[in-house]
Short mmCIF file of C-alpha atoms in Angstrom, two decimals:
data_model
loop_
_atom_site.label_atom_id
_atom_site.label_comp_id
_atom_site.label_asym_id
_atom_site.label_seq_id
_atom_site.Cartn_x
_atom_site.Cartn_y
_atom_site.Cartn_z
CA GLN A 1 1.96 19.48 -13.17
CA VAL A 2 -1.24 20.95 -11.87
CA GLN A 3 -2.33 19.85 -8.41
CA PHE A 4 -5.98 19.78 -7.45
CA VAL A 5 -7.44 20.35 -4.00
CA GLU A 6 -11.06 19.40 -3.46
CA SER A 7 -13.13 20.38 -0.43
CA GLY A 8 -16.65 20.64 0.84
CA GLY A 9 -17.64 17.01 1.20
CA ALA A 10 -19.64 15.92 4.22
CA LEU A 11 -22.27 13.57 5.58
CA VAL A 12 -25.68 14.82 4.51
CA GLN A 13 -29.22 13.48 4.67
CA PRO A 14 -31.13 12.56 1.52
CA ASP A 15 -32.59 15.65 -0.22
CA GLY A 16 -29.87 17.76 1.36
CA SER A 17 -27.40 20.03 -0.41
CA LEU A 18 -23.64 20.51 -0.56
CA ARG A 19 -21.27 22.73 -2.48
CA LEU A 20 -17.91 21.31 -3.44
CA SER A 21 -14.91 23.47 -4.32
CA CYS A 22 -11.86 22.75 -6.46
CA ALA A 23 -8.72 24.86 -6.35
CA PRO A 24 -6.06 24.03 -8.94
CA SER A 25 -2.49 24.94 -8.06
CA ARG A 26 -2.07 26.88 -11.29
CA ARG A 27 -4.34 29.17 -13.27
CA THR A 28 -6.12 26.43 -15.17
CA LEU A 29 -9.81 27.19 -15.21
CA SER A 30 -9.81 29.89 -17.85
CA ILE A 31 -7.69 27.77 -20.20
CA TYR A 32 -8.96 24.20 -19.99
CA SER A 33 -12.25 22.40 -19.86
CA MET A 34 -12.69 21.09 -16.34
CA GLY A 35 -14.69 18.27 -14.85
CA TRP A 36 -16.02 16.88 -11.62
CA TYR A 37 -15.63 13.13 -11.29
CA ARG A 38 -16.72 10.69 -8.62
CA GLN A 39 -15.88 7.19 -7.55
CA ALA A 40 -18.24 5.13 -5.46
CA PRO A 41 -17.05 2.05 -3.55
CA GLY A 42 -16.49 -0.86 -5.90
CA LYS A 43 -17.18 1.24 -9.00
CA GLN A 44 -15.10 2.94 -11.63
CA ARG A 45 -14.51 6.67 -11.54
CA GLU A 46 -17.07 8.51 -13.65
CA LEU A 47 -17.48 11.98 -15.04
CA VAL A 48 -20.33 13.82 -13.32
CA ALA A 49 -20.19 17.25 -14.91
CA ARG A 50 -17.91 19.31 -17.07
CA ILE A 51 -17.49 22.94 -18.05
CA THR A 52 -15.59 24.35 -20.99
CA SER A 53 -13.41 27.44 -20.92
CA ASP A 54 -16.36 29.22 -22.55
CA GLY A 55 -18.72 28.14 -19.78
CA VAL A 56 -20.64 25.45 -21.64
CA THR A 57 -21.75 22.74 -19.23
CA ASN A 58 -22.70 19.08 -19.54
CA TYR A 59 -23.96 16.59 -16.97
CA VAL A 60 -24.37 12.88 -16.65
CA ASP A 61 -28.07 12.00 -16.82
CA SER A 62 -28.26 10.89 -13.18
CA VAL A 63 -27.47 14.39 -11.86
CA LYS A 64 -29.19 16.60 -14.44
CA GLY A 65 -31.46 19.12 -12.77
CA ARG A 66 -29.86 18.54 -9.37
CA PHE A 67 -26.17 19.46 -9.79
CA THR A 68 -24.69 22.68 -11.16
CA ILE A 69 -21.07 23.11 -12.16
CA SER A 70 -19.59 26.60 -12.21
CA ARG A 71 -16.30 28.36 -11.96
CA ASP A 72 -14.89 31.68 -10.82
CA ASN A 73 -11.89 32.46 -13.01
CA ALA A 74 -10.85 35.41 -10.84
CA LYS A 75 -10.61 33.09 -7.83
CA ASN A 76 -9.34 30.19 -9.94
CA THR A 77 -11.93 28.01 -8.23
CA MET A 78 -14.50 25.59 -9.59
CA TYR A 79 -17.67 24.56 -7.79
CA LEU A 80 -20.22 21.80 -7.83
CA GLN A 81 -23.53 22.72 -6.25
CA MET A 82 -25.36 19.52 -5.39
CA ASN A 83 -29.05 19.66 -4.48
CA ARG A 84 -31.60 16.95 -3.72
CA LEU A 85 -28.83 14.52 -2.92
CA LYS A 86 -29.56 10.81 -3.07
CA PRO A 87 -27.83 7.86 -1.38
CA GLU A 88 -26.50 6.82 -4.79
CA ASP A 89 -24.55 10.09 -4.94
CA THR A 90 -22.31 8.76 -2.16
CA ALA A 91 -18.76 8.75 -3.49
CA VAL A 92 -15.39 10.46 -3.36
CA TYR A 93 -15.57 13.49 -5.64
CA TYR A 94 -12.56 14.69 -7.62
CA CYS A 95 -11.85 17.56 -9.97
CA ASN A 96 -9.53 17.43 -12.95
CA THR A 97 -9.23 18.75 -16.44
CA TYR A 98 -11.48 17.33 -19.13
CA PRO A 99 -10.26 15.05 -20.54
CA TYR A 100 -8.60 14.15 -17.26
CA GLY A 101 -4.88 14.16 -16.68
CA SER A 102 -2.87 11.69 -14.66
CA ASN A 103 -2.58 13.91 -11.59
CA TRP A 104 -5.49 13.36 -9.19
CA GLY A 105 -6.06 15.08 -5.88
CA GLN A 106 -7.20 13.30 -2.73
CA GLY A 107 -10.83 14.04 -3.42
CA THR A 108 -13.56 14.92 -0.97
CA GLN A 109 -15.96 12.39 0.53
CA VAL A 110 -19.69 12.88 0.06
CA THR A 111 -21.91 10.55 2.03
CA VAL A 112 -25.67 10.71 1.65
CA SER A 113 -27.41 8.79 4.37
CA SER A 114 -30.16 9.13 6.93
#
């Protein structure tokens, strides 16, 4: 099974920026659609953004215009550039295939707070 390793989370002030990275254990990005998901305390995990193998992207309405999903197939790495962060973006962020599989990484914590 593919393992996912997420990184890049941090404590950031509102309106700040972060870039998250996702490194699958196998060459996955050029084959499958991939997604960034997040889970805030007390809430269900939700899809934030996804990217197809052809590079087509989609975003949940709450992050449109602020987040950008991308991938580098040569590096087998996926990114989530997050700008103009809001407190409601606070969550643990995960990457997985889209639709998601059963194997989740540990995620990376993003905390937006002044």
